[in-house]
Structures are given as C-alpha cells and as structure tokens.
Short mmCIF file of C-alpha atoms and ligand atoms in Angstrom, two decimals:
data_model
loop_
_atom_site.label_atom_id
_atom_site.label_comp_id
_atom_site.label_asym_id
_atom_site.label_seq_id
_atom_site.Cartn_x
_atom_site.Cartn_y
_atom_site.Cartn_z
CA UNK A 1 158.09 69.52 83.12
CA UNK A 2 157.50 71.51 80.20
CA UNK A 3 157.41 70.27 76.43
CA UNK A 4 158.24 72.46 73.58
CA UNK A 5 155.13 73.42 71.45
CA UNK A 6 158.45 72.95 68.39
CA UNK A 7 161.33 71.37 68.24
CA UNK A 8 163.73 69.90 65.79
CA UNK A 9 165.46 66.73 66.40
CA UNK A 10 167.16 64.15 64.73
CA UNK A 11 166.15 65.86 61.33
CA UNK A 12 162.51 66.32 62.15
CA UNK A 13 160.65 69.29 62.89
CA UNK A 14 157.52 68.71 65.35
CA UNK A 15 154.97 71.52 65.29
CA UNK A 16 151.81 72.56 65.83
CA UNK A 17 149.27 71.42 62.78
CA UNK A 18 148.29 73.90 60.13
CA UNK A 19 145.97 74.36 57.47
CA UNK A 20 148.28 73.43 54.80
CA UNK A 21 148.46 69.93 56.40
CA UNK A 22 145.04 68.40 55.78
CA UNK A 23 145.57 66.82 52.01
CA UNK A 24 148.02 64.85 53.82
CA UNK A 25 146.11 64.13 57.12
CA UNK A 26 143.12 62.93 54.40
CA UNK A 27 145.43 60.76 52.81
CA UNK A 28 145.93 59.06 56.27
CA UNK A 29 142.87 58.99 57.65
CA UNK A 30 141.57 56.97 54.64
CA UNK A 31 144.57 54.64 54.93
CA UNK A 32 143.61 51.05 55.60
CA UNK A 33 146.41 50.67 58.33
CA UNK A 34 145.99 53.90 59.88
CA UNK A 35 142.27 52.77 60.63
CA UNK A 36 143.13 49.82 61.43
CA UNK A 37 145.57 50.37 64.30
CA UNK A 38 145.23 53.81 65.48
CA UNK A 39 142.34 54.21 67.69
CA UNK A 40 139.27 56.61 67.26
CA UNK A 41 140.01 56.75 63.18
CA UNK A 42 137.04 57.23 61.95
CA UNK A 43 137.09 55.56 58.89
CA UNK A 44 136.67 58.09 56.15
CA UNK A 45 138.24 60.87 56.01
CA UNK A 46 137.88 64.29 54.44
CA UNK A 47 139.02 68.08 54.82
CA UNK A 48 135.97 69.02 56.61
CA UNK A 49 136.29 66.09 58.89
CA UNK A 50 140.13 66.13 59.05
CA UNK A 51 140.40 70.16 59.97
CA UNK A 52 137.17 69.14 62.58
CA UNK A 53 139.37 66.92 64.05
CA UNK A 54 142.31 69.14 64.01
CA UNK A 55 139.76 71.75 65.80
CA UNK A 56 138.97 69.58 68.65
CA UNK A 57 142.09 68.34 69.53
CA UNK A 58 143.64 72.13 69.89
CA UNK A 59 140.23 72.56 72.37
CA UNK A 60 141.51 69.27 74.19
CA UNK A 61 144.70 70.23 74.21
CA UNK A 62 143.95 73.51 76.18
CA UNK A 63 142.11 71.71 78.07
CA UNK A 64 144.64 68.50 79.25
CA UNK A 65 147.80 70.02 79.52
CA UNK A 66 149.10 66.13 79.57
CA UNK A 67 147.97 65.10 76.56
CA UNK A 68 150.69 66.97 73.62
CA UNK A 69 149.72 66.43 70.13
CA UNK A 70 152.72 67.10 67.88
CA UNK A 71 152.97 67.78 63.41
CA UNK A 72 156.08 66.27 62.38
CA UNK A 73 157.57 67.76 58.95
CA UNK A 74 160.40 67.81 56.66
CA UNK A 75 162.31 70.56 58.28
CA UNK A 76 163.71 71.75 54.73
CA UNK A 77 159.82 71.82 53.33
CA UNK A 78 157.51 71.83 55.81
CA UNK A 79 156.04 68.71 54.30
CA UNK A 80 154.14 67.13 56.57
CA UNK A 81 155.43 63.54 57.47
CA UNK A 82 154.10 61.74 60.37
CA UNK A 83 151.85 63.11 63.40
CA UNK A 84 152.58 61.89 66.84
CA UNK A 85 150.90 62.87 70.29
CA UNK A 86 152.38 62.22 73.99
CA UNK A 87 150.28 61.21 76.69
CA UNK A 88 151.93 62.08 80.46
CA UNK A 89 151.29 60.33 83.35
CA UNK A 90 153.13 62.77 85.62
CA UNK A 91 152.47 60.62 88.73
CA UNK A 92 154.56 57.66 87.31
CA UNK A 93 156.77 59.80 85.57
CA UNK A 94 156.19 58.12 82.42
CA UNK A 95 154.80 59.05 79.01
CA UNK A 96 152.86 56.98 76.60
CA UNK A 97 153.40 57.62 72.83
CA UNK A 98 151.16 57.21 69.52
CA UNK A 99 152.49 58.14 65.91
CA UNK A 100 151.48 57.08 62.43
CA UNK A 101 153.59 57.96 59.33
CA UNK A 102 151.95 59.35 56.29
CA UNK A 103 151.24 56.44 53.62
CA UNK A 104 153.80 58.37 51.31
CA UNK A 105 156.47 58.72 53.96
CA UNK A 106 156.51 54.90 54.88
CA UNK A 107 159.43 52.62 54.80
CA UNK A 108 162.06 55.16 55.23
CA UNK A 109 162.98 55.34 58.95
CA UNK A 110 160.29 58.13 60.19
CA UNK A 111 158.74 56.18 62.70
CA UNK A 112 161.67 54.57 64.20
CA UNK A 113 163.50 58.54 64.20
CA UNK A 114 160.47 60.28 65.10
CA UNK A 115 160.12 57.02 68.45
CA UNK A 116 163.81 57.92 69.11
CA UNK A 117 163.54 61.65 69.32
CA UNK A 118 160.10 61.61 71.50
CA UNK A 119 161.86 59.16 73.98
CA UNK A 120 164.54 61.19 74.17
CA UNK A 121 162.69 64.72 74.50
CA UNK A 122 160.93 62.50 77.54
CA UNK A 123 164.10 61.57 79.55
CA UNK A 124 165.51 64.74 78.74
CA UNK A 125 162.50 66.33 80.53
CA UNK A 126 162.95 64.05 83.52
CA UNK A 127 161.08 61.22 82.71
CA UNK A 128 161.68 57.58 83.75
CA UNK A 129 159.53 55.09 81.39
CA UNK A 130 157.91 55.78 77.81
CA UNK A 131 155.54 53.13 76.91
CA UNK A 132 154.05 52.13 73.63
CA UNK A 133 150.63 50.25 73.10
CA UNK A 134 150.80 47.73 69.98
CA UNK A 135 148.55 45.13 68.77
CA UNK A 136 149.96 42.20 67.96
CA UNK A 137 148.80 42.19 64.09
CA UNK A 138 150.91 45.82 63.67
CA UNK A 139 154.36 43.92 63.14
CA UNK A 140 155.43 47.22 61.16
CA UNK A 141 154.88 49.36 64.60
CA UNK A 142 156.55 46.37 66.48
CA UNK A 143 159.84 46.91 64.40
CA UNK A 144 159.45 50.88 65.25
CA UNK A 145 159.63 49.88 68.36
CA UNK A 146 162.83 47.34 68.94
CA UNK A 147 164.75 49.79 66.45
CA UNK A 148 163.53 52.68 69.07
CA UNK A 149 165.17 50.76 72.21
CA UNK A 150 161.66 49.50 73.60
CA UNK A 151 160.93 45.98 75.36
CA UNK A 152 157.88 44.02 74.96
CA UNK A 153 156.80 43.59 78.46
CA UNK A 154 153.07 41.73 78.21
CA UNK A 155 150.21 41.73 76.88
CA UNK A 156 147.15 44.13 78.52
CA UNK A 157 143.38 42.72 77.97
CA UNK A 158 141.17 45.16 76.26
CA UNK A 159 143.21 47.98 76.78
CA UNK A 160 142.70 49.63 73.03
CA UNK A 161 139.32 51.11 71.94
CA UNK A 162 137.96 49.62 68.47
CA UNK A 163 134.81 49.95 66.51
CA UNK A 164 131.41 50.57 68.69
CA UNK A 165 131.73 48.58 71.55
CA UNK A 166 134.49 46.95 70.50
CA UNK A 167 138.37 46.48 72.66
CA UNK A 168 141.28 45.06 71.44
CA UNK A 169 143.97 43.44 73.38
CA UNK A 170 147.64 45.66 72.98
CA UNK A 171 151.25 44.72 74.34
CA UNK A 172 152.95 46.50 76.01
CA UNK A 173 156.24 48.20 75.34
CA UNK A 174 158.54 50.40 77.42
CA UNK A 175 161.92 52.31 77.19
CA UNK A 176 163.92 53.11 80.51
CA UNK A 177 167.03 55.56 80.16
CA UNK A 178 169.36 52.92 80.61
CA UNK A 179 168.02 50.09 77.81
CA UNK A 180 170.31 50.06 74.44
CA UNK A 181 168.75 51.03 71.01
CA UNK A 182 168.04 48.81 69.22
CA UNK A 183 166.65 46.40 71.25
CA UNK A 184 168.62 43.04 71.15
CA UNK A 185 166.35 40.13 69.66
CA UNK A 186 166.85 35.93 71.27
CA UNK A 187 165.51 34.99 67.73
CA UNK A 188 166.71 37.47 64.79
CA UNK A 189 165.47 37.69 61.21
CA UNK A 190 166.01 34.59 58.97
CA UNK A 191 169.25 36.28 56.85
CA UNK A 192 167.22 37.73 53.87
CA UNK A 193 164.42 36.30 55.46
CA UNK A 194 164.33 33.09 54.94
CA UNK A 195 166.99 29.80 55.01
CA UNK A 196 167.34 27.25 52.39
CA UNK A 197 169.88 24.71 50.59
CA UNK A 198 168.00 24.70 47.42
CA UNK A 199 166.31 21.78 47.85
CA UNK A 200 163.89 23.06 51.15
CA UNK A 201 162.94 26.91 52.16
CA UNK A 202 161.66 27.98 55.50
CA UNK A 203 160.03 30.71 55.61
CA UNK A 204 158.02 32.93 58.87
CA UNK A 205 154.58 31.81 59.14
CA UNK A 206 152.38 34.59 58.72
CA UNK A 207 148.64 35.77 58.56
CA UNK A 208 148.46 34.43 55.07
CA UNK A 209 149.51 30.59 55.86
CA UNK A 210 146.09 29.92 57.32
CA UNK A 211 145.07 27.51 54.09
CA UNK A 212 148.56 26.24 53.90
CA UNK A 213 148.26 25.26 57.82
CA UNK A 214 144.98 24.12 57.85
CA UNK A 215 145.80 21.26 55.21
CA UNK A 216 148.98 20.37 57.27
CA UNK A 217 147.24 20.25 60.68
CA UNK A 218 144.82 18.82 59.11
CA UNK A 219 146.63 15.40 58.74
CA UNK A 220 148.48 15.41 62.49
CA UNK A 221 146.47 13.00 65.24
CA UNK A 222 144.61 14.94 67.86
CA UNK A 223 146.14 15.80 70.32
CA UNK A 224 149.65 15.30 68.92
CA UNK A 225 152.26 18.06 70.06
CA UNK A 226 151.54 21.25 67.93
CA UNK A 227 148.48 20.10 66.17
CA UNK A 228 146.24 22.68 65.78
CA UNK A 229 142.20 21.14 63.95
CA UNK A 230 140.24 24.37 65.10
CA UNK A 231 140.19 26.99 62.10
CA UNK A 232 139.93 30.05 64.43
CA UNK A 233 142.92 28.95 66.93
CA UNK A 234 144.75 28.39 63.35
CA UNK A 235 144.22 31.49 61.96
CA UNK A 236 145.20 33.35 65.95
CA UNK A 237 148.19 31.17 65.51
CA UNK A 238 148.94 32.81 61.93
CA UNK A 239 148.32 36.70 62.93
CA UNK A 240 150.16 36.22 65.91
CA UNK A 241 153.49 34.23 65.04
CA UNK A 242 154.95 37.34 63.47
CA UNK A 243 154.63 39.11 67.15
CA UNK A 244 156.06 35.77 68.78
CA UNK A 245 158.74 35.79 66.87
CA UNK A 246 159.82 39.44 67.54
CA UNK A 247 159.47 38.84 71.31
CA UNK A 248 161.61 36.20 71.50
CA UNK A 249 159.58 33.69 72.22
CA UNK A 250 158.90 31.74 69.29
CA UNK A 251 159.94 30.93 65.73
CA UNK A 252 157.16 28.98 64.02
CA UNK A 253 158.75 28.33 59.65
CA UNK A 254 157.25 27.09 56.99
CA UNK A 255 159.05 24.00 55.33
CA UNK A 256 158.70 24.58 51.45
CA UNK A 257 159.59 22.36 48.76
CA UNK A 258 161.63 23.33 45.17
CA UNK A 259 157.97 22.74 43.63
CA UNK A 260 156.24 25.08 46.12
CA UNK A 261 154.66 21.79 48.54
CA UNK A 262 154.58 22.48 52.05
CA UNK A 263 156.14 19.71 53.92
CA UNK A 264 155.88 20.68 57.38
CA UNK A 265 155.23 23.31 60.08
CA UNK A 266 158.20 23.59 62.65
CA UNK A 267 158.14 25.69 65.90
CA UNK A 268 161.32 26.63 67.83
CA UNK A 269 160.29 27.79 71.35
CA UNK A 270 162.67 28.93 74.12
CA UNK A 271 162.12 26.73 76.64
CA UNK A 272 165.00 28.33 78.97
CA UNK A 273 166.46 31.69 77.23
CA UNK A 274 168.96 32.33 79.90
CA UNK A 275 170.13 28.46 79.75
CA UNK A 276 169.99 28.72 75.66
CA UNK A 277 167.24 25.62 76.35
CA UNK A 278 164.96 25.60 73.33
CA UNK A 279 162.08 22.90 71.95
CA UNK A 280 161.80 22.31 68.25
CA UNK A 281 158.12 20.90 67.39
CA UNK A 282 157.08 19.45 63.73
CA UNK A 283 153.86 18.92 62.05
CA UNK A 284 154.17 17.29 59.20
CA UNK A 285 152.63 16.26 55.77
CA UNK A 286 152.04 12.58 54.35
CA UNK A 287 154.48 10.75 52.88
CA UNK A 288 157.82 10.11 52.59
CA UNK A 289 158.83 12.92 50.08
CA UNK A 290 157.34 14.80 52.72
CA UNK A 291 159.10 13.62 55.36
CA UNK A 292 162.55 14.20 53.89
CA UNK A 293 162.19 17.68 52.95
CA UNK A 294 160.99 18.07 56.70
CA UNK A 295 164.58 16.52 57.79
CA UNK A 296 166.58 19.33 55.94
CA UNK A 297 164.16 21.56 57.23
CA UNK A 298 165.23 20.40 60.84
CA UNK A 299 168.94 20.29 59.87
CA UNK A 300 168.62 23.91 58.48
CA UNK A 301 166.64 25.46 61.69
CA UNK A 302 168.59 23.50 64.11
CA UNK A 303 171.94 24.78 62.34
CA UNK A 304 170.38 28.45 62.47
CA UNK A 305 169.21 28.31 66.18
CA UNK A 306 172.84 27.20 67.50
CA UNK A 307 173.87 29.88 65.60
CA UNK A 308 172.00 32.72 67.55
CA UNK A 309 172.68 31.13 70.71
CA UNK A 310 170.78 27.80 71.13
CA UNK A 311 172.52 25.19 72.96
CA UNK A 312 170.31 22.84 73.73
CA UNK A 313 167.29 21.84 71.39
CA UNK A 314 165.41 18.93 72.59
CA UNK A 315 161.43 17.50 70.88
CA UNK A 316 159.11 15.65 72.26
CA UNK A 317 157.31 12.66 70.12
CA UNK A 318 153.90 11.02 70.83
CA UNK A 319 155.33 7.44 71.54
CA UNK A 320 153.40 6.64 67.92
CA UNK A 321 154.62 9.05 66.29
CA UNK A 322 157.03 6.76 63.98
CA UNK A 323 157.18 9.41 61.34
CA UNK A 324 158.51 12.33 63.56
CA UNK A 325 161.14 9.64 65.21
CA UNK A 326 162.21 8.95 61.75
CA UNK A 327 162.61 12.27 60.96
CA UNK A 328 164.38 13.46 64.46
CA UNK A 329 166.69 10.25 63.79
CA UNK A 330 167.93 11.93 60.22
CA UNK A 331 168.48 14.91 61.24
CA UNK A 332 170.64 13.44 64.21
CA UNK A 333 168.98 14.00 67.37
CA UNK A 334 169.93 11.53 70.11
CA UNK A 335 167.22 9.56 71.54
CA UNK A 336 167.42 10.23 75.65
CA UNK A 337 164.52 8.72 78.11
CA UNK A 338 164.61 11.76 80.60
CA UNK A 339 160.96 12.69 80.53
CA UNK A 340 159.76 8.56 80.06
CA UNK A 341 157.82 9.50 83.53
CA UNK A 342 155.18 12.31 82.53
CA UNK A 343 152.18 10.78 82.77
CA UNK A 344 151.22 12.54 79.74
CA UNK A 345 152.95 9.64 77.65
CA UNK A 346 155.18 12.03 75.34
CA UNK A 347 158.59 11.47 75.64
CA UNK A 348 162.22 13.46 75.07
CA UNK A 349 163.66 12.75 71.72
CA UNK A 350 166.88 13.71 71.41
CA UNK A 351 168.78 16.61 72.57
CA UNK A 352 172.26 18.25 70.64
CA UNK A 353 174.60 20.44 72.31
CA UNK A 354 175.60 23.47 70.17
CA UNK A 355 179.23 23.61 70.74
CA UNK A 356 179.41 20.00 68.98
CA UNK A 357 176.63 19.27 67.15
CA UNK A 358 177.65 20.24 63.89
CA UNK A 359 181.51 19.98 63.89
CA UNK A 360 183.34 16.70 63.26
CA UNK A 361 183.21 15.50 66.94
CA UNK A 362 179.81 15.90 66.78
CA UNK A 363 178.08 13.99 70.27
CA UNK A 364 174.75 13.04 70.47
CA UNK A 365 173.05 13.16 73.66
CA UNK A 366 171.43 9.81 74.84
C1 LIG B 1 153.79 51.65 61.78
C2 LIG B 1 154.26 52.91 61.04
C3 LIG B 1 154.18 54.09 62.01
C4 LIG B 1 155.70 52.68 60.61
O1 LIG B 1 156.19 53.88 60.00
P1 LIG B 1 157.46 53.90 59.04
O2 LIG B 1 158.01 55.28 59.01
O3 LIG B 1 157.11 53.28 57.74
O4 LIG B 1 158.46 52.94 59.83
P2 LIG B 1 160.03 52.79 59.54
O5 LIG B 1 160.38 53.20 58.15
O6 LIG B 1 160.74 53.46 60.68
O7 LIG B 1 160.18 51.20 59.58
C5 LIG B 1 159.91 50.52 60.73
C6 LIG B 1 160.13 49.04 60.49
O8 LIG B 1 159.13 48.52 59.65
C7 LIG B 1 159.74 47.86 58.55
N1 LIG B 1 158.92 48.10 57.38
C8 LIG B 1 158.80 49.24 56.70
N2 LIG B 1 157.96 49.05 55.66
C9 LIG B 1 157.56 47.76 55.73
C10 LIG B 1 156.69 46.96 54.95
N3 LIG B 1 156.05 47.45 53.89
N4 LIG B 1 156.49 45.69 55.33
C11 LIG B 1 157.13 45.18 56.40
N5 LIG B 1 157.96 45.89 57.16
C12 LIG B 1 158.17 47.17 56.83
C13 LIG B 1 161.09 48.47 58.41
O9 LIG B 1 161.99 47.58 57.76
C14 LIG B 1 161.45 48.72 59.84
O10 LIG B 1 161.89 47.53 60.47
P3 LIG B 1 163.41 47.26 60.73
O11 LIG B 1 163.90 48.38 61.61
O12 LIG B 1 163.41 45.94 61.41
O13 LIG B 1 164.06 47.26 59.38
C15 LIG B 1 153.40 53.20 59.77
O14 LIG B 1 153.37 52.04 58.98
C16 LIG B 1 151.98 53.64 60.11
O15 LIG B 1 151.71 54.83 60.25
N6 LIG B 1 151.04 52.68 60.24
C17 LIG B 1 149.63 52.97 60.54
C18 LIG B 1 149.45 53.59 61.93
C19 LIG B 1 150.11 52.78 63.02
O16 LIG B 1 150.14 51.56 62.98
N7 LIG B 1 150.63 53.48 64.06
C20 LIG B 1 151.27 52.83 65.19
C21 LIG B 1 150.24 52.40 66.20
S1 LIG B 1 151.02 51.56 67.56
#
C-alpha cells in the first residue's frame, strides 16, 4: 500500500514541506483555531520553531512509515494552502486524517477538496474506512466533514490530547467507499439560516446564547421539561447544540422578537428518525407578549420540520404548565392522553400529522 510522496488531485498539489513554506506555517501556528483544535500546537509560533517542527516530523516520518505528513499548495504557485497528515492503521485497513487550512485560505472549499481527495487517494490504495476525530466546538471541521461524505458515528472519551495533562472528548467520523458525498442531513440548515414571518425569528442556539438562556431558564420551574438552572450544563448545552444539530439529532432555536426580546427556547428532537417521530420542547419567558411570539415560533418550526420530513411532532407539558398548554393550543396541537400513565406525571400534548396539518383538511390528533 504505497502513498505518493506528490500528487495532484482535484486542483491541489500535496508535497513534501519546504523552506519557502514557514511564513505561512507561522501564520497558522499562531492562529487561535489552529491551537485550539489541532493537537500538540504549541501555542506560539515562529520560524525557528515552525522549521523545528518541520525537522522532526521528516525524522518521524522515516521513522513510522504509517504516519504521511502531506504540504498542500496552489498547484499554479506553489502557495502553500493547507497541510494535512494521514495516519494508517494497516491492520483495520483504515486511515485516520488531520488537516488545517491556512487562516488566509479559509472559507473557500480547501478543506472540504483537500477531505475529498485524501479519502479518495485511501480507497484508491485499498482502503476500507477513513475516519476523522472532531470536537464538538469545531462546527467549521464538522461541515468539512458532511460535505466530504463522512458520518458522525459517536462520541470517544478523552481520545484528543490538550494542554498538559489535559484530554478532550472527539466524535467520531468515518467514510466507507460506498457512502454518498455529501452526507445527507435529518435536520438541514434554517434557509439563510434562520425562519421568520416578520413578526418572530428563530435562530440556532449557539455558544454565544449562554446570557440569553440563562435569563430564560431562569424563569422555567425545576424540573420542568427542558429547564436547564445550572450555568455550566447551560453553557455545555450552548457549545454543543451547533454539533447536535449537524448530527441529526437535535434542533434547539432561539425565538426572537421584532425588538430583539427573546421569547422562548424551543428544541426539536427526533424521537424516531426512521418513523419521522419528533418532540418539540419550549421554555419560555413571562408574560403574555411572550407567550405569543412563542406560538408563531411553534407554528414556524413545526411548519419547517414537516417540511424536511417530520410527520409526527408530539410535546409533553408538566400537568401545571398552563402557559405551555396555552401556547401548544394556538399553535394547534391536539390534546391526546396516551402517556396519562408515566408515573412521572408529564403528559402528551398534542400530536399533528404532516401530510394534513397545514392544508385545509387539517386533523388534529386527540
Ligand atoms: C476547519 C478548517 C480546516 C476548515 O477549512 P476551510 O478550507 O475554511 O473549509 P471549507 O472552505 O471547505 O468550508 C467548510 C465548511 O465550513 C463553512 N465555513 C467556512 N467558513 C466559515 C465561517 N467563517 N464560519 C462558519 N462556517 C464557515 C463552509 O460554509 C463550509 O460548510 P458548508 O459546506 O456547509 O458550506 C479550518 O477552519 C481550519 O484550519 N481550522 C483550524 C484547524 C482545524 O480545526 N482543523 C481540523 C481539526 S479536526
């Protein structure tokens, strides 16, 4: 199984590192990302450190035939772009790959060409799986990844070194010969990322919503469905529901006033993917003003998630939860009894079918 030390493919030429490359490898190793989410980045960088570094990986390279550390340039000016390195596991047949993209070369399709062209140079070579480790904050390295034909497949413990002593948990993705690129998604991108009818917007939640969430959550009962009180389990919830979302698993939006108020915090979760069985979950603020925006803001995600597939969207209320009722009633969920037994005294709400909900016939369940 032999790897080119060069190649061109798919309009990128990988080669060996030269001299001529270290501005640009300083430029990365001082960017925040870069040390952030690759592992053993030092921190600072400069050319001493960055053709030291250069120096010790050729030595390890001679040294661990497995481990193939590519330069990836602009094949018309030898600019270098991106660096990348594959990792064999010949035993599994299977490769793992890293890459990071020069700051300066961002946001213009390297990674997700450079992911493509590895993974194919892999199952060209004979391979059967190429894997990718990603944290879940890296949502940039997640897209790579779905545009590249991988699958998110779990998430490994400490599996990534960090500062010191320090692990971080990864997930992990893979590519077999036979998956599709891209990868297809349960729960797409909001259309220009977000949904609104002027009077509400829902937007992602996101690693900046902590403050925002904290003052909703705030307000919610203990141990209502959703709530969240503890700061650190808020902010986990923030960083992560970006990742969530990509996976499939979860769409947690923002419900935002004309005036900029947050009004609620709603969470669609795939209860049943194959059976197109999702929940919808609310936190909401005070008040009535509150409450109505929070009703378009159900109308709107409900109308988005039958869209992409949803056919069944059922919530659960605490039995005191008037407020929620109130706002599950406007937005014309039928009430149904079918969970009145679970001892943990919530109860189904309502439930709409997608085929019907929203046309003229529409039927309410219950
Ligand atoms: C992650 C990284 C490799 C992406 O490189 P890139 O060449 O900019 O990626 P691409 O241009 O192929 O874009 C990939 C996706 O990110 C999106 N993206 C690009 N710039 C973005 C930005 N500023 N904010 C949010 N998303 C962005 C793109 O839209 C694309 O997603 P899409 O296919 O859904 O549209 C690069 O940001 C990087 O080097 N980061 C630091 C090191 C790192 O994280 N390495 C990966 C470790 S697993």
């Amino acid at each position: 199984m032999d790897f080119p030390s060069t190649f061109d493919a798919r309009g990128l030429r990988l080669r060996p590192y030269r001299d001529s490359d270290v501005p640009v490898l300083v430029a990365n190793g001082n960017d925040p990302d870069t040390v952030r989410f690759m592992s053993g980045t030092p921190g600072v960088a400069t050319a001493e450190t960055m053709r030291a570094l250069l120096a010790s990986a050729a030595s390890r390279a001679r040294q661990n035939p497995d481990r193939l550390g590519y330069a990836v340039a602009d094949p018309d000016g030898d600019e270098l772009l991106a660096g990348a390195v594959v990792h064999l596991t010949r035993r599994r047949s299977s490769a793992e790959l890293g890459f990071w993209v020069a700051p300066a070369a961002r946001g213009r399709g390297v990674a997700t060409t450079l992911a493509r062209a590895l993974t194919e140079l892999c199952f060209a070579r004979g391979l059967h799986r190429v894997e990718l480790f990603i944290r879940d904050e890296n949502v940039r390295s997640q897209r790579v990844a779905l545009a590249a034909g991988f699958r998110r497949e779990g998430e490994l413990r400490a599996v990534l070194p960090g500062a010191g002593t320090e692990r971080h948990a990864a997930a992990l993705w893979s590519r077999l010969p036979t998956d599709d690129a891209p990868t297809p998604r349960r729960l797409p991108d909001l259309p220009n990322g977000e949904l609104t009818d002027t009077m509400v917007t829902l937007r992602p939640v996101g690693p900046d919503d902590v403050a925002a969430l904290a003052a909703l959550h705030g307000h919610t009962p203990v141990g209502a469905p959703g709530a969240l009180q503890d700061r650190d389990d808020l902010a986990r919830h923030c960083a992560r529901a970006p990742a969530r979302w990509l996976a499939g698993e979860r769409a947690d939006v923002l419900v935002v006033g004309a005036a900029g108020q947050v009004a609620a915090e709603l969470t669609l979760e795939y209860q049943a993917p194959g059976a197109g069985r999702a929940e919808l979950r609310a936190v909401l603020a005070p008040g009535g003003p509150a409450a109505a925006l929070a009703t378009r803001g159900v109308e709107l995600l409900a109308r988005w998630a039958f869209g992409i597939g949803v056919e069944l969207l059922v919530a659960t209320e605490a039995p005191q939860d008037a407020r929620l009722r109130g706002v599950l009633t406007q937005a014309r969920f039928g009430r149904q009894e079918l969970f009145a037994a679970r001892d943990d005294g919530r109860r189904l709400t309502g439930g709409l079918r997608a085929d019907r909900a929203w046309s003229a016939s529409a039927v309410h369940a219950g």
